[in-house]
CSV table of C-alpha atoms in Angstrom, one decimal:
chain,number,residue,atom,x,y,z
V,1,MET,CA,72.8,13.5,136.2
V,2,GLU,CA,69.9,13.1,138.5
V,3,LEU,CA,70.7,10.7,141.3
V,4,GLY,CA,67.1,9.2,141.4
V,5,TYR,CA,67.3,8.2,137.7
V,6,ILE,CA,70.7,6.7,138.3
V,7,ALA,CA,69.5,4.7,141.3
V,8,LEU,CA,66.4,3.4,139.4
V,9,TRP,CA,68.5,2.3,136.4
V,10,TRP,CA,71.0,0.6,138.6
V,11,ALA,CA,68.3,-1.2,140.6
V,12,SER,CA,66.7,-2.4,137.3
V,13,LEU,CA,70.0,-3.8,136.2
V,14,GLU,CA,70.4,-5.5,139.6
V,15,LEU,CA,66.9,-7.0,139.4
V,16,VAL,CA,67.6,-8.4,135.9
V,17,GLY,CA,70.9,-9.9,137.1
V,18,ILE,CA,69.4,-11.5,140.3
V,19,LEU,CA,66.5,-13.0,138.3
V,20,ALA,CA,69.0,-14.6,135.9
V,21,LEU,CA,71.5,-15.7,138.6
V,22,PRO,CA,70.5,-19.3,139.1
V,23,LEU,CA,70.5,-19.8,135.3
V,24,THR,CA,73.8,-18.1,135.0
V,25,MET,CA,75.4,-20.2,137.7
V,26,ARG,CA,74.0,-23.3,136.0
V,27,LEU,CA,75.3,-22.4,132.5
V,28,PHE,CA,78.7,-21.1,133.7
V,29,ARG,CA,79.3,-23.4,136.7
V,30,ARG,CA,82.8,-24.3,135.5
V,31,LEU,CA,84.0,-20.8,135.8
V,32,PRO,CA,85.9,-19.9,139.0
V,33,ASP,CA,83.2,-17.5,140.1
V,34,GLY,CA,80.3,-19.7,139.0
V,35,GLY,CA,79.5,-17.2,136.3
V,36,TYR,CA,78.3,-14.4,138.7
V,37,ALA,CA,80.1,-11.7,136.6
V,38,PHE,CA,77.8,-12.6,133.6
V,39,SER,CA,74.5,-12.6,135.5
V,40,LYS,CA,73.5,-9.0,134.5
V,41,VAL,CA,74.5,-9.5,130.9
V,42,LEU,CA,72.7,-12.8,130.6
V,43,GLY,CA,69.6,-11.5,132.3
V,44,LEU,CA,69.5,-8.4,130.0
V,45,LEU,CA,70.1,-10.6,126.9
V,46,LEU,CA,67.4,-13.1,127.9
V,47,ALA,CA,64.9,-10.4,128.9
V,48,GLY,CA,65.6,-8.4,125.7
V,49,TYR,CA,65.3,-11.5,123.5
V,50,GLY,CA,62.0,-12.5,125.3
V,51,LEU,CA,60.6,-9.0,124.8
V,52,TRP,CA,61.7,-8.9,121.2
V,53,LEU,CA,60.3,-12.4,120.4
V,54,GLY,CA,57.0,-11.7,122.2
V,55,ALA,CA,56.5,-8.2,120.6
V,56,SER,CA,57.6,-9.5,117.2
V,57,PHE,CA,54.9,-12.2,117.2
V,58,HIS,CA,52.4,-9.8,118.8
V,59,ILE,CA,52.1,-12.1,121.9
V,60,ILE,CA,53.0,-9.2,124.3
V,61,ASP,CA,53.3,-5.5,123.8
V,62,ASN,CA,56.5,-3.5,124.0
V,63,SER,CA,55.4,-2.0,127.3
V,64,ALA,CA,56.2,-2.1,131.0
V,65,ALA,CA,53.6,-4.9,131.4
V,66,GLY,CA,55.2,-6.9,128.6
V,67,ILE,CA,58.7,-6.5,130.2
V,68,TRP,CA,57.3,-7.7,133.5
V,69,ALA,CA,55.7,-10.7,131.8
V,70,VAL,CA,59.1,-11.6,130.4
V,71,LEU,CA,60.8,-11.1,133.7
V,72,VAL,CA,58.3,-13.3,135.5
V,73,VAL,CA,59.0,-16.1,133.0
V,74,LEU,CA,62.8,-15.6,133.6
V,75,GLY,CA,62.2,-15.6,137.3
V,76,LEU,CA,60.1,-18.9,137.1
V,77,VAL,CA,62.9,-20.6,135.2
V,78,SER,CA,65.4,-19.5,137.8
V,79,PHE,CA,63.1,-20.4,140.6
V,80,TYR,CA,62.8,-23.9,139.2
V,81,LEU,CA,66.6,-24.2,139.0
V,82,TRP,CA,66.9,-22.9,142.5
V,83,ARG,CA,64.5,-25.5,143.8
V,84,ARG,CA,66.5,-28.2,142.0
V,85,GLU,CA,70.0,-27.1,142.8
V,86,GLY,CA,69.5,-24.7,145.6
V,87,SER,CA,71.9,-26.3,148.1
V,88,ARG,CA,74.7,-26.3,145.6
V,89,LEU,CA,74.0,-22.8,144.5
V,90,ARG,CA,73.9,-21.5,148.1
V,91,ARG,CA,77.2,-23.2,148.9
V,92,ARG,CA,78.8,-21.7,145.8
V,93,LEU,CA,77.5,-18.2,146.6
V,94,ARG,CA,78.8,-18.4,150.1
V,95,ALA,CA,82.2,-19.5,148.9
V,96,GLU,CA,82.3,-16.7,146.4
V,97,LEU,CA,81.1,-13.9,148.7
V,98,PRO,CA,84.3,-11.9,148.6
V,99,THR,CA,84.5,-12.2,144.8
V,100,ILE,CA,80.8,-11.2,144.5
V,101,ALA,CA,81.4,-8.1,146.7
V,102,PHE,CA,84.4,-7.2,144.5
V,103,TYR,CA,82.3,-7.6,141.3
V,104,GLU,CA,79.4,-5.5,142.6
V,105,GLY,CA,81.9,-2.8,143.8
V,106,LEU,CA,83.6,-2.8,140.4
V,107,PHE,CA,80.3,-2.6,138.5
V,108,LEU,CA,79.1,0.3,140.7
V,109,PHE,CA,82.4,2.2,140.5
V,110,SER,CA,82.6,1.8,136.7
V,111,PHE,CA,78.9,2.7,136.3
V,112,LEU,CA,79.0,5.8,138.5
V,113,GLY,CA,82.4,6.8,137.1
V,114,TYR,CA,81.2,6.8,133.5
V,115,CYS,CA,78.0,8.6,134.5
V,116,THR,CA,80.1,11.3,136.2
V,117,PHE,CA,82.2,11.6,133.1
V,118,ARG,CA,79.1,11.9,130.9
V,119,ALA,CA,77.6,14.5,133.2
V,120,TYR,CA,80.2,17.0,132.1
V,121,ASP,CA,78.9,16.7,128.5
V,122,PRO,CA,75.6,14.8,128.4
V,123,ALA,CA,74.5,16.4,125.1
V,124,ILE,CA,73.4,13.9,122.4
V,125,TYR,CA,75.1,15.4,119.3
V,126,GLY,CA,77.9,14.5,116.9
V,127,THR,CA,78.8,11.4,115.0
V,128,GLU,CA,76.0,8.7,115.3
V,129,LYS,CA,74.5,9.9,118.6
V,130,PRO,CA,71.4,11.5,117.0
V,131,MET,CA,70.7,8.3,115.1
V,132,ASP,CA,71.2,6.3,118.3
V,133,PHE,CA,68.8,8.5,120.1
V,134,ALA,CA,66.3,8.4,117.3
V,135,PHE,CA,66.4,4.6,117.4
V,136,LEU,CA,66.0,4.5,121.1
V,137,ASN,CA,63.0,6.7,121.0
V,138,ALA,CA,61.5,4.8,118.1
V,139,ILE,CA,61.7,1.6,120.1
V,140,LEU,CA,60.3,3.2,123.2
V,141,ARG,CA,57.3,4.4,121.1
V,142,SER,CA,56.7,1.2,119.1
V,143,ARG,CA,54.0,-1.2,120.5
V,144,THR,CA,55.4,-4.1,118.5
V,145,PHE,CA,58.5,-5.0,116.6
V,146,PRO,CA,60.1,-4.2,114.2
V,147,PRO,CA,60.0,-0.7,115.5
V,148,HIS,CA,58.9,2.3,113.5
V,149,ASP,CA,61.6,4.0,111.3
V,150,PRO,CA,62.1,7.5,112.8
V,151,TRP,CA,63.0,8.9,109.4
V,152,LEU,CA,60.6,7.1,107.0
V,153,SER,CA,57.0,7.3,108.2
V,154,GLY,CA,55.0,4.0,107.8
V,155,TYR,CA,58.1,1.8,107.5
V,156,ALA,CA,60.1,-0.2,110.0
V,157,ILE,CA,63.7,0.2,111.0
V,158,SER,CA,65.8,-1.7,108.5
V,159,TYR,CA,68.9,-1.8,110.7
V,160,TYR,CA,70.0,-4.0,113.6
V,161,TYR,CA,68.5,-2.6,116.8
V,162,PHE,CA,68.8,-5.2,119.6
V,163,GLY,CA,71.3,-3.1,121.6
V,164,TYR,CA,68.8,-0.2,121.5
V,165,LEU,CA,66.1,-2.6,122.5
V,166,MET,CA,68.0,-3.6,125.7
V,167,ALA,CA,68.5,0.1,126.6
V,168,ALA,CA,64.8,0.8,125.9
V,169,LEU,CA,63.9,-2.2,128.1
V,170,LEU,CA,65.8,-0.8,131.0
V,171,ALA,CA,64.3,2.7,130.4
V,172,LYS,CA,60.7,1.3,130.5
V,173,LEU,CA,61.5,-0.9,133.5
V,174,SER,CA,63.0,1.9,135.5
V,175,GLY,CA,60.8,4.7,134.2
V,176,VAL,CA,63.8,6.8,133.2
V,177,PRO,CA,63.1,9.3,130.4
V,178,ALA,CA,64.8,8.7,127.0
V,179,ALA,CA,67.4,11.5,127.3
V,180,TRP,CA,68.6,10.1,130.6
V,181,ALA,CA,68.4,6.5,129.4
V,182,TYR,CA,70.7,7.2,126.5
V,183,ASN,CA,73.6,8.3,128.8
V,184,LEU,CA,72.8,5.6,131.4
V,185,ALA,CA,72.9,3.0,128.7
V,186,LEU,CA,76.4,4.1,127.8
V,187,GLY,CA,77.4,3.9,131.5
V,188,SER,CA,75.9,0.4,131.7
V,189,THR,CA,77.8,-0.8,128.6
V,190,PHE,CA,81.0,0.5,130.1
V,191,ALA,CA,80.4,-1.1,133.5
V,192,LEU,CA,79.2,-4.4,132.1
V,193,THR,CA,82.3,-4.6,129.9
V,194,ALA,CA,84.5,-3.9,132.9
V,195,LEU,CA,82.7,-6.6,134.8
V,196,GLY,CA,83.0,-9.1,131.9
V,197,THR,CA,86.7,-8.6,131.4
V,198,THR,CA,87.7,-9.4,135.1
């Protein structure tokens, strides 16, 4: 896999996680780590849901500009929480610094490990992979939601597609082509699962 694409994808995930961090630490404040392990997942879920809602109601387009609009809203909510509870959040982050370093190391190790594994056979064939790739491309090419059905022209996908939408969101945000995004999304799912189970 090309290192530049991997770095851009990782940076996009980190950005989404940082933007959601104050909100995550507010929602999961009773967890031992303050919820840090869930910041990337929550950020991706909220950004994906905001994009889906906005593009479904034709408020924003499914585009890089639409994604940035959603991220700005997420950032403003987090900024508000940071202004309200910044001293508590800073204390918590300082206290959890070794745990945060461990989480980031685990995420990066798992992500790069899975990407290395996929690099030996990155082809998108067999089982449901062609369907997954078709859905990812359909979402990348649809201006609004529901996305176009890749097999039935003029119709929308009649299948749940939110997971593909989150992968497409990261692809558009990072500028990574669909063929690379497919495998990087698999690596992200593996790494986020590893992070969430610690």
